[in-house]
């Protein structure tokens, strides 16, 4: 979820079940009401109450932040609407012929829209000579019950949702007047739920309206069908077991939070596909103290979410870009390795349970699966999904994997190499007894169409993919070879051994010397001597090639990570911060390095 609890405040209101919240991001303030006809103002930073406003004579039904004028609008059952400035002063109060249940503000058209009993009021906010006025422009009567939600979209489209289960869409006509949408003789008005609509939200990226109802369903409506034909056509329907109380689209995580009666934790869905993500998210300890409560209001700003429970306790959540966003279950023992296909986004995992699992990202074939990938405008680092394929065949612990073309190559302590067709999930070839001892690692070269394995027998073998025949041997280490990587920029293999040395090898398996490189080394060795670096360590726990920088990174036994230039045989940087063995290292263009350990993690620039 990447949302973490920032502040929790208990008992913010009086008796009764009516609860309303509003967020003023520019002021860093939260506004709440709870049956006592008061508006309480809270700090979003520390959750402390700043002031109380005696706002209305009747129950307050809605709070809306008007970002253009930086004021808060309140509506009430006393048939009035009030506008409040930063000092808590009422700058305008208007009376209407019926109770007002909800409101919305369209910053695109600078209008306020109110929902009452069967009526929707469109108001223009006027400011002249330090005086404010709410001027009624038009009134619509498209519902048979009171209007429960008003949604104003960034594009200027307005939706009204009612207790009659009807949704109606409005837009400006050529005369710049708000009217019910029409297309092909159809009016954009339809009974969308069997029960009353209790809540609604708008997913900006998908341009889709989402509604929740007493019929215990959540529906997402097609933007294209509405625009082209003025018809409400559901993209998907989520069936739940209890009444939908509230919902909100969370911009920071691009997810939909849904609060249902009796569940202390909001249900989290992918608003694009309707996939339930709740089981994949980290279980927060903060929910344990809320087991008798459930959220009745959820509201979000760019990086924060506020939830209010039926016990009138509110929680402020903040977005953490480096927090865990998903937990994927499937393996029954340690997960040691994860390899991602950069072309398709699919990834493969393996571990001590001797099983390789392939995970897909969502597509037309697997619409129920979910994934969040790293994008240019986000800080999300990992992908996830439900496992769609299991590859079984090894009899011992799987120690390493790599991809070559559409094949997945895995090695194991059972001394075998298995090559799988990742398109079909079937075993293509097996090299039995590829080494005399357990195999530690495998790496591939797409340019040479070969892959190499390293083993406890102190040797590294190079194999042709097509024939699975041995085409080269790297011999020279004096102890177990535990890591191997291909360096594209040098057309060379890099190996790490328990003899505390790193060695560079030609694509054929012969030792790599400076005469093979166009780079001049500062080393005192002659150009014909093999390139090798020795370290003060008890072996190497991780090895990675950073092609974008032309450098390499190694994890040592003292839990440090060293950035090196193997050609120049020099150590460039030493990173310390882990308190356990570093098992893998990944390069991120934004952050440079993100080494990850089994029980600790750290990132360095």
PDB file of N, CA and C in Angstrom, residues 260-348:
ATOM      1  N   UNK A 260     -16.191  -1.072   4.196  1.00  0.00           N
ATOM      2  CA  UNK A 260     -17.470  -1.772   4.308  1.00  0.00           C
ATOM      3  C   UNK A 260     -17.795  -1.987   5.779  1.00  0.00           C
ATOM      4  N   UNK A 261     -19.037  -2.165   6.050  1.00  0.00           N
ATOM      5  CA  UNK A 261     -19.495  -2.292   7.436  1.00  0.00           C
ATOM      6  C   UNK A 261     -18.917  -3.559   8.060  1.00  0.00           C
ATOM      7  N   UNK A 262     -18.314  -3.407   9.254  1.00  0.00           N
ATOM      8  CA  UNK A 262     -17.808  -4.560   9.987  1.00  0.00           C
ATOM      9  C   UNK A 262     -16.359  -4.901   9.745  1.00  0.00           C
ATOM     10  N   UNK A 263     -15.668  -4.219   8.813  1.00  0.00           N
ATOM     11  CA  UNK A 263     -14.266  -4.511   8.516  1.00  0.00           C
ATOM     12  C   UNK A 263     -13.408  -3.327   8.951  1.00  0.00           C
ATOM     13  N   UNK A 264     -12.482  -3.573   9.904  1.00  0.00           N
ATOM     14  CA  UNK A 264     -11.658  -2.472  10.409  1.00  0.00           C
ATOM     15  C   UNK A 264     -10.681  -1.976   9.353  1.00  0.00           C
ATOM     16  N   UNK A 265     -10.318  -2.827   8.431  1.00  0.00           N
ATOM     17  CA  UNK A 265      -9.341  -2.449   7.413  1.00  0.00           C
ATOM     18  C   UNK A 265     -10.035  -2.161   6.095  1.00  0.00           C
ATOM     19  N   UNK A 266      -9.713  -1.054   5.421  1.00  0.00           N
ATOM     20  CA  UNK A 266     -10.298  -0.805   4.102  1.00  0.00           C
ATOM     21  C   UNK A 266      -9.880  -1.902   3.115  1.00  0.00           C
ATOM     22  N   UNK A 267     -10.781  -2.261   2.235  1.00  0.00           N
ATOM     23  CA  UNK A 267     -10.429  -3.137   1.129  1.00  0.00           C
ATOM     24  C   UNK A 267      -9.737  -2.285   0.060  1.00  0.00           C
ATOM     25  N   UNK A 268      -8.664  -2.815  -0.523  1.00  0.00           N
ATOM     26  CA  UNK A 268      -7.895  -2.071  -1.520  1.00  0.00           C
ATOM     27  C   UNK A 268      -8.019  -2.779  -2.868  1.00  0.00           C
ATOM     28  N   UNK A 269      -8.411  -2.025  -3.902  1.00  0.00           N
ATOM     29  CA  UNK A 269      -8.611  -2.578  -5.230  1.00  0.00           C
ATOM     30  C   UNK A 269      -7.787  -1.796  -6.249  1.00  0.00           C
ATOM     31  N   UNK A 270      -7.500  -2.470  -7.361  1.00  0.00           N
ATOM     32  CA  UNK A 270      -6.914  -1.795  -8.517  1.00  0.00           C
ATOM     33  C   UNK A 270      -8.067  -1.144  -9.279  1.00  0.00           C
ATOM     34  N   UNK A 271      -8.117   0.187  -9.368  1.00  0.00           N
ATOM     35  CA  UNK A 271      -9.256   0.830 -10.037  1.00  0.00           C
ATOM     36  C   UNK A 271      -9.306   0.567 -11.532  1.00  0.00           C
ATOM     37  N   UNK A 272      -8.216   0.037 -12.112  1.00  0.00           N
ATOM     38  CA  UNK A 272      -8.211  -0.252 -13.543  1.00  0.00           C
ATOM     39  C   UNK A 272      -8.914  -1.556 -13.860  1.00  0.00           C
ATOM     40  N   UNK A 273      -8.743  -2.562 -12.992  1.00  0.00           N
ATOM     41  CA  UNK A 273      -9.255  -3.902 -13.291  1.00  0.00           C
ATOM     42  C   UNK A 273     -10.242  -4.425 -12.261  1.00  0.00           C
ATOM     43  N   UNK A 274     -10.330  -3.762 -11.097  1.00  0.00           N
ATOM     44  CA  UNK A 274     -11.188  -4.262 -10.037  1.00  0.00           C
ATOM     45  C   UNK A 274     -10.574  -5.382  -9.234  1.00  0.00           C
ATOM     46  N   UNK A 275      -9.280  -5.649  -9.423  1.00  0.00           N
ATOM     47  CA  UNK A 275      -8.602  -6.720  -8.704  1.00  0.00           C
ATOM     48  C   UNK A 275      -8.476  -6.366  -7.228  1.00  0.00           C
ATOM     49  N   UNK A 276      -8.807  -7.325  -6.370  1.00  0.00           N
ATOM     50  CA  UNK A 276      -8.680  -7.134  -4.924  1.00  0.00           C
ATOM     51  C   UNK A 276      -7.222  -7.307  -4.525  1.00  0.00           C
ATOM     52  N   UNK A 277      -6.611  -6.232  -4.029  1.00  0.00           N
ATOM     53  CA  UNK A 277      -5.188  -6.251  -3.673  1.00  0.00           C
ATOM     54  C   UNK A 277      -4.964  -6.412  -2.176  1.00  0.00           C
ATOM     55  N   UNK A 278      -6.029  -6.488  -1.410  1.00  0.00           N
ATOM     56  CA  UNK A 278      -5.915  -6.430   0.044  1.00  0.00           C
ATOM     57  C   UNK A 278      -4.994  -7.509   0.592  1.00  0.00           C
ATOM     58  N   UNK A 279      -5.118  -8.729   0.082  1.00  0.00           N
ATOM     59  CA  UNK A 279      -4.316  -9.839   0.612  1.00  0.00           C
ATOM     60  C   UNK A 279      -2.839  -9.724   0.265  1.00  0.00           C
ATOM     61  N   UNK A 280      -2.503  -8.884  -0.720  1.00  0.00           N
ATOM     62  CA  UNK A 280      -1.110  -8.729  -1.119  1.00  0.00           C
ATOM     63  C   UNK A 280      -0.394  -7.635  -0.336  1.00  0.00           C
ATOM     64  N   UNK A 281      -1.158  -6.859   0.447  1.00  0.00           N
ATOM     65  CA  UNK A 281      -0.558  -5.716   1.123  1.00  0.00           C
ATOM     66  C   UNK A 281      -0.028  -6.108   2.488  1.00  0.00           C
ATOM     67  N   UNK A 282       0.987  -5.393   2.976  1.00  0.00           N
ATOM     68  CA  UNK A 282       1.512  -5.678   4.317  1.00  0.00           C
ATOM     69  C   UNK A 282       0.439  -5.474   5.370  1.00  0.00           C
ATOM     70  N   UNK A 283       0.354  -6.384   6.335  1.00  0.00           N
ATOM     71  CA  UNK A 283      -0.617  -6.267   7.410  1.00  0.00           C
ATOM     72  C   UNK A 283      -0.099  -5.291   8.456  1.00  0.00           C
ATOM     73  N   UNK A 284      -0.792  -4.167   8.629  1.00  0.00           N
ATOM     74  CA  UNK A 284      -0.355  -3.155   9.576  1.00  0.00           C
ATOM     75  C   UNK A 284      -0.789  -3.512  10.993  1.00  0.00           C
ATOM     76  N   UNK A 285       0.117  -3.314  11.948  1.00  0.00           N
ATOM     77  CA  UNK A 285      -0.200  -3.557  13.347  1.00  0.00           C
ATOM     78  C   UNK A 285      -1.259  -2.574  13.842  1.00  0.00           C
ATOM     79  N   UNK A 286      -1.381  -1.425  13.178  1.00  0.00           N
ATOM     80  CA  UNK A 286      -2.321  -0.408  13.632  1.00  0.00           C
ATOM     81  C   UNK A 286      -3.767  -0.864  13.521  1.00  0.00           C
ATOM     82  N   UNK A 287      -4.045  -1.835  12.667  1.00  0.00           N
ATOM     83  CA  UNK A 287      -5.422  -2.296  12.515  1.00  0.00           C
ATOM     84  C   UNK A 287      -5.866  -3.177  13.673  1.00  0.00           C
ATOM     85  N   UNK A 288      -4.909  -3.741  14.422  1.00  0.00           N
ATOM     86  CA  UNK A 288      -5.278  -4.630  15.511  1.00  0.00           C
ATOM     87  C   UNK A 288      -6.045  -3.896  16.603  1.00  0.00           C
ATOM     88  N   UNK A 289      -5.736  -2.608  16.789  1.00  0.00           N
ATOM     89  CA  UNK A 289      -6.431  -1.825  17.807  1.00  0.00           C
ATOM     90  C   UNK A 289      -7.788  -1.331  17.316  1.00  0.00           C
ATOM     91  N   UNK A 290      -8.127  -1.603  16.061  1.00  0.00           N
ATOM     92  CA  UNK A 290      -9.383  -1.118  15.484  1.00  0.00           C
ATOM     93  C   UNK A 290     -10.335  -2.251  15.141  1.00  0.00           C
ATOM     94  N   UNK A 291     -10.190  -3.410  15.836  1.00  0.00           N
ATOM     95  CA  UNK A 291     -10.939  -4.595  15.405  1.00  0.00           C
ATOM     96  C   UNK A 291     -12.439  -4.447  15.585  1.00  0.00           C
ATOM     97  N   UNK A 292     -12.909  -3.527  16.441  1.00  0.00           N
ATOM     98  CA  UNK A 292     -14.344  -3.330  16.615  1.00  0.00           C
ATOM     99  C   UNK A 292     -14.867  -2.134  15.829  1.00  0.00           C
ATOM    100  N   UNK A 293     -14.019  -1.516  15.002  1.00  0.00           N
ATOM    101  CA  UNK A 293     -14.399  -0.329  14.244  1.00  0.00           C
ATOM    102  C   UNK A 293     -14.346  -0.613  12.748  1.00  0.00           C
ATOM    103  N   UNK A 294     -14.974   0.267  11.990  1.00  0.00           N
ATOM    104  CA  UNK A 294     -14.858   0.183  10.543  1.00  0.00           C
ATOM    105  C   UNK A 294     -14.905   1.599   9.971  1.00  0.00           C
ATOM    106  N   UNK A 295     -14.232   1.837   8.844  1.00  0.00           N
ATOM    107  CA  UNK A 295     -14.186   3.195   8.278  1.00  0.00           C
ATOM    108  C   UNK A 295     -15.523   3.593   7.676  1.00  0.00           C
ATOM    109  N   UNK A 296     -15.963   4.799   7.992  1.00  0.00           N
ATOM    110  CA  UNK A 296     -17.197   5.327   7.411  1.00  0.00           C
ATOM    111  C   UNK A 296     -16.928   6.504   6.486  1.00  0.00           C
ATOM    112  N   UNK A 297     -15.715   7.066   6.573  1.00  0.00           N
ATOM    113  CA  UNK A 297     -15.330   8.139   5.665  1.00  0.00           C
ATOM    114  C   UNK A 297     -13.851   7.982   5.309  1.00  0.00           C
ATOM    115  N   UNK A 298     -13.533   8.137   4.019  1.00  0.00           N
ATOM    116  CA  UNK A 298     -12.149   8.124   3.548  1.00  0.00           C
ATOM    117  C   UNK A 298     -11.974   9.309   2.617  1.00  0.00           C
ATOM    118  N   UNK A 299     -10.912  10.080   2.837  1.00  0.00           N
ATOM    119  CA  UNK A 299     -10.628  11.225   1.967  1.00  0.00           C
ATOM    120  C   UNK A 299      -9.124  11.298   1.742  1.00  0.00           C
ATOM    121  N   UNK A 300      -8.723  11.676   0.528  1.00  0.00           N
ATOM    122  CA  UNK A 300      -7.303  11.670   0.184  1.00  0.00           C
ATOM    123  C   UNK A 300      -6.893  12.976  -0.462  1.00  0.00           C
ATOM    124  N   UNK A 301      -5.636  13.367  -0.200  1.00  0.00           N
ATOM    125  CA  UNK A 301      -4.987  14.452  -0.930  1.00  0.00           C
ATOM    126  C   UNK A 301      -3.862  13.829  -1.741  1.00  0.00           C
ATOM    127  N   UNK A 302      -2.927  14.612  -2.219  1.00  0.00           N
ATOM    128  CA  UNK A 302      -1.881  14.082  -3.095  1.00  0.00           C
ATOM    129  C   UNK A 302      -1.030  13.025  -2.412  1.00  0.00           C
ATOM    130  N   UNK A 303      -0.681  13.220  -1.143  1.00  0.00           N
ATOM    131  CA  UNK A 303       0.221  12.284  -0.466  1.00  0.00           C
ATOM    132  C   UNK A 303      -0.299  11.797   0.880  1.00  0.00           C
ATOM    133  N   UNK A 304      -1.533  12.114   1.211  1.00  0.00           N
ATOM    134  CA  UNK A 304      -2.094  11.730   2.503  1.00  0.00           C
ATOM    135  C   UNK A 304      -3.493  11.168   2.337  1.00  0.00           C
ATOM    136  N   UNK A 305      -3.874  10.326   3.292  1.00  0.00           N
ATOM    137  CA  UNK A 305      -5.226   9.776   3.344  1.00  0.00           C
ATOM    138  C   UNK A 305      -5.732   9.926   4.773  1.00  0.00           C
ATOM    139  N   UNK A 306      -6.984  10.304   4.915  1.00  0.00           N
ATOM    140  CA  UNK A 306      -7.611  10.399   6.231  1.00  0.00           C
ATOM    141  C   UNK A 306      -8.776   9.433   6.270  1.00  0.00           C
ATOM    142  N   UNK A 307      -8.808   8.574   7.274  1.00  0.00           N
ATOM    143  CA  UNK A 307      -9.941   7.663   7.477  1.00  0.00           C
ATOM    144  C   UNK A 307     -10.591   7.970   8.818  1.00  0.00           C
ATOM    145  N   UNK A 308     -11.919   7.936   8.837  1.00  0.00           N
ATOM    146  CA  UNK A 308     -12.689   8.159  10.065  1.00  0.00           C
ATOM    147  C   UNK A 308     -13.534   6.923  10.332  1.00  0.00           C
ATOM    148  N   UNK A 309     -13.473   6.417  11.568  1.00  0.00           N
ATOM    149  CA  UNK A 309     -14.201   5.190  11.909  1.00  0.00           C
ATOM    150  C   UNK A 309     -15.570   5.522  12.508  1.00  0.00           C
ATOM    151  N   UNK A 310     -16.402   4.480  12.633  1.00  0.00           N
ATOM    152  CA  UNK A 310     -17.724   4.668  13.221  1.00  0.00           C
ATOM    153  C   UNK A 310     -17.637   5.018  14.700  1.00  0.00           C
ATOM    154  N   UNK A 311     -16.485   4.786  15.336  1.00  0.00           N
ATOM    155  CA  UNK A 311     -16.272   5.181  16.736  1.00  0.00           C
ATOM    156  C   UNK A 311     -15.732   6.597  16.841  1.00  0.00           C
ATOM    157  N   UNK A 312     -15.696   7.308  15.699  1.00  0.00           N
ATOM    158  CA  UNK A 312     -15.231   8.697  15.649  1.00  0.00           C
ATOM    159  C   UNK A 312     -13.766   8.837  16.021  1.00  0.00           C
ATOM    160  N   UNK A 313     -12.965   7.869  15.578  1.00  0.00           N
ATOM    161  CA  UNK A 313     -11.517   7.950  15.667  1.00  0.00           C
ATOM    162  C   UNK A 313     -10.976   8.163  14.250  1.00  0.00           C
ATOM    163  N   UNK A 314     -10.072   9.114  14.071  1.00  0.00           N
ATOM    164  CA  UNK A 314      -9.540   9.318  12.735  1.00  0.00           C
ATOM    165  C   UNK A 314      -8.047   8.985  12.682  1.00  0.00           C
ATOM    166  N   UNK A 315      -7.624   8.534  11.496  1.00  0.00           N
ATOM    167  CA  UNK A 315      -6.237   8.162  11.244  1.00  0.00           C
ATOM    168  C   UNK A 315      -5.741   8.924  10.024  1.00  0.00           C
ATOM    169  N   UNK A 316      -4.551   9.503  10.139  1.00  0.00           N
ATOM    170  CA  UNK A 316      -3.907  10.183   9.019  1.00  0.00           C
ATOM    171  C   UNK A 316      -2.793   9.276   8.509  1.00  0.00           C
ATOM    172  N   UNK A 317      -2.876   8.921   7.234  1.00  0.00           N
ATOM    173  CA  UNK A 317      -1.871   8.073   6.579  1.00  0.00           C
ATOM    174  C   UNK A 317      -1.005   8.925   5.670  1.00  0.00           C
ATOM    175  N   UNK A 318       0.277   8.594   5.608  1.00  0.00           N
ATOM    176  CA  UNK A 318       1.179   9.295   4.706  1.00  0.00           C
ATOM    177  C   UNK A 318       1.842   8.319   3.758  1.00  0.00           C
ATOM    178  N   UNK A 319       2.089   8.812   2.547  1.00  0.00           N
ATOM    179  CA  UNK A 319       2.712   7.987   1.522  1.00  0.00           C
ATOM    180  C   UNK A 319       4.216   7.880   1.765  1.00  0.00           C
ATOM    181  N   UNK A 320       4.714   6.651   1.746  1.00  0.00           N
ATOM    182  CA  UNK A 320       6.148   6.382   1.863  1.00  0.00           C
ATOM    183  C   UNK A 320       6.589   5.685   0.583  1.00  0.00           C
ATOM    184  N   UNK A 321       7.373   6.384  -0.232  1.00  0.00           N
ATOM    185  CA  UNK A 321       7.750   5.852  -1.548  1.00  0.00           C
ATOM    186  C   UNK A 321       8.659   4.636  -1.441  1.00  0.00           C
ATOM    187  N   UNK A 322       9.312   4.424  -0.298  1.00  0.00           N
ATOM    188  CA  UNK A 322      10.224   3.297  -0.146  1.00  0.00           C
ATOM    189  C   UNK A 322       9.636   2.186   0.709  1.00  0.00           C
ATOM    190  N   UNK A 323       8.358   2.306   1.076  1.00  0.00           N
ATOM    191  CA  UNK A 323       7.730   1.264   1.883  1.00  0.00           C
ATOM    192  C   UNK A 323       7.325   0.086   1.007  1.00  0.00           C
ATOM    193  N   UNK A 324       7.152  -1.057   1.629  1.00  0.00           N
ATOM    194  CA  UNK A 324       6.701  -2.250   0.910  1.00  0.00           C
ATOM    195  C   UNK A 324       5.283  -2.023   0.403  1.00  0.00           C
ATOM    196  N   UNK A 325       5.049  -2.285  -0.868  1.00  0.00           N
ATOM    197  CA  UNK A 325       3.718  -2.072  -1.436  1.00  0.00           C
ATOM    198  C   UNK A 325       2.971  -3.376  -1.656  1.00  0.00           C
ATOM    199  N   UNK A 326       3.657  -4.491  -1.636  1.00  0.00           N
ATOM    200  CA  UNK A 326       2.965  -5.749  -1.922  1.00  0.00           C
ATOM    201  C   UNK A 326       3.758  -6.925  -1.379  1.00  0.00           C
ATOM    202  N   UNK A 327       3.044  -7.907  -0.864  1.00  0.00           N
ATOM    203  CA  UNK A 327       3.629  -9.167  -0.423  1.00  0.00           C
ATOM    204  C   UNK A 327       2.995 -10.290  -1.224  1.00  0.00           C
ATOM    205  N   UNK A 328       3.808 -11.068  -1.900  1.00  0.00           N
ATOM    206  CA  UNK A 328       3.309 -12.134  -2.764  1.00  0.00           C
ATOM    207  C   UNK A 328       3.622 -13.476  -2.117  1.00  0.00           C
ATOM    208  N   UNK A 329       2.594 -14.267  -1.875  1.00  0.00           N
ATOM    209  CA  UNK A 329       2.752 -15.564  -1.238  1.00  0.00           C
ATOM    210  C   UNK A 329       2.743 -16.671  -2.297  1.00  0.00           C
ATOM    211  N   UNK A 330       3.511 -17.705  -2.057  1.00  0.00           N
ATOM    212  CA  UNK A 330       3.550 -18.817  -2.997  1.00  0.00           C
ATOM    213  C   UNK A 330       4.577 -19.854  -2.618  1.00  0.00           C
ATOM    214  N   UNK A 331       5.749 -19.422  -2.180  1.00  0.00           N
ATOM    215  CA  UNK A 331       6.802 -20.360  -1.799  1.00  0.00           C
ATOM    216  C   UNK A 331       6.599 -20.841  -0.357  1.00  0.00           C
ATOM    217  N   UNK A 332       7.123 -22.016  -0.076  1.00  0.00           N
ATOM    218  CA  UNK A 332       6.981 -22.610   1.249  1.00  0.00           C
ATOM    219  C   UNK A 332       8.280 -22.567   2.039  1.00  0.00           C
ATOM    220  N   UNK A 333       9.336 -21.988   1.479  1.00  0.00           N
ATOM    221  CA  UNK A 333      10.617 -21.879   2.164  1.00  0.00           C
ATOM    222  C   UNK A 333      11.278 -20.574   1.709  1.00  0.00           C
ATOM    223  N   UNK A 334      12.529 -20.370   2.130  1.00  0.00           N
ATOM    224  CA  UNK A 334      13.241 -19.150   1.787  1.00  0.00           C
ATOM    225  C   UNK A 334      13.168 -18.846   0.293  1.00  0.00           C
ATOM    226  N   UNK A 335      12.823 -17.596  -0.056  1.00  0.00           N
ATOM    227  CA  UNK A 335      12.904 -17.135  -1.441  1.00  0.00           C
ATOM    228  C   UNK A 335      14.282 -16.507  -1.616  1.00  0.00           C
ATOM    229  N   UNK A 336      15.108 -17.142  -2.424  1.00  0.00           N
ATOM    230  CA  UNK A 336      16.507 -16.721  -2.544  1.00  0.00           C
ATOM    231  C   UNK A 336      16.767 -15.851  -3.770  1.00  0.00           C
ATOM    232  N   UNK A 337      15.977 -16.039  -4.831  1.00  0.00           N
ATOM    233  CA  UNK A 337      16.301 -15.390  -6.099  1.00  0.00           C
ATOM    234  C   UNK A 337      15.054 -14.866  -6.794  1.00  0.00           C
ATOM    235  N   UNK A 338      15.189 -13.708  -7.412  1.00  0.00           N
ATOM    236  CA  UNK A 338      14.136 -13.149  -8.263  1.00  0.00           C
ATOM    237  C   UNK A 338      14.798 -12.584  -9.512  1.00  0.00           C
ATOM    238  N   UNK A 339      14.309 -12.996 -10.686  1.00  0.00           N
ATOM    239  CA  UNK A 339      14.828 -12.510 -11.964  1.00  0.00           C
ATOM    240  C   UNK A 339      13.661 -11.939 -12.762  1.00  0.00           C
ATOM    241  N   UNK A 340      13.843 -10.729 -13.298  1.00  0.00           N
ATOM    242  CA  UNK A 340      12.787 -10.057 -14.057  1.00  0.00           C
ATOM    243  C   UNK A 340      13.162  -9.974 -15.528  1.00  0.00           C
ATOM    244  N   UNK A 341      12.194 -10.258 -16.387  1.00  0.00           N
ATOM    245  CA  UNK A 341      12.398 -10.127 -17.821  1.00  0.00           C
ATOM    246  C   UNK A 341      12.164  -8.672 -18.208  1.00  0.00           C
ATOM    247  N   UNK A 342      13.203  -7.945 -18.645  1.00  0.00           N
ATOM    248  CA  UNK A 342      13.031  -6.511 -18.928  1.00  0.00           C
ATOM    249  C   UNK A 342      12.111  -6.224 -20.102  1.00  0.00           C
ATOM    250  N   UNK A 343      11.916  -7.196 -20.968  1.00  0.00           N
ATOM    251  CA  UNK A 343      11.078  -6.963 -22.152  1.00  0.00           C
ATOM    252  C   UNK A 343       9.595  -7.119 -21.847  1.00  0.00           C
ATOM    253  N   UNK A 344       9.243  -8.125 -21.049  1.00  0.00           N
ATOM    254  CA  UNK A 344       7.829  -8.407 -20.808  1.00  0.00           C
ATOM    255  C   UNK A 344       7.345  -7.938 -19.446  1.00  0.00           C
ATOM    256  N   UNK A 345       8.262  -7.751 -18.497  1.00  0.00           N
ATOM    257  CA  UNK A 345       7.853  -7.386 -17.152  1.00  0.00           C
ATOM    258  C   UNK A 345       7.529  -8.577 -16.281  1.00  0.00           C
ATOM    259  N   UNK A 346       7.427  -9.789 -16.856  1.00  0.00           N
ATOM    260  CA  UNK A 346       7.213 -10.990 -16.049  1.00  0.00           C
ATOM    261  C   UNK A 346       8.462 -11.250 -15.216  1.00  0.00           C
ATOM    262  N   UNK A 347       8.314 -11.957 -14.105  1.00  0.00           N
ATOM    263  CA  UNK A 347       9.490 -12.318 -13.347  1.00  0.00           C
ATOM    264  C   UNK A 347       9.346 -13.708 -12.759  1.00  0.00           C
ATOM    265  N   UNK A 348      10.482 -14.256 -12.395  1.00  0.00           N
ATOM    266  CA  UNK A 348      10.565 -15.640 -11.929  1.00  0.00           C
ATOM    267  C   UNK A 348      11.230 -15.642 -10.562  1.00  0.00           C
TER     268      UNK A 348
END
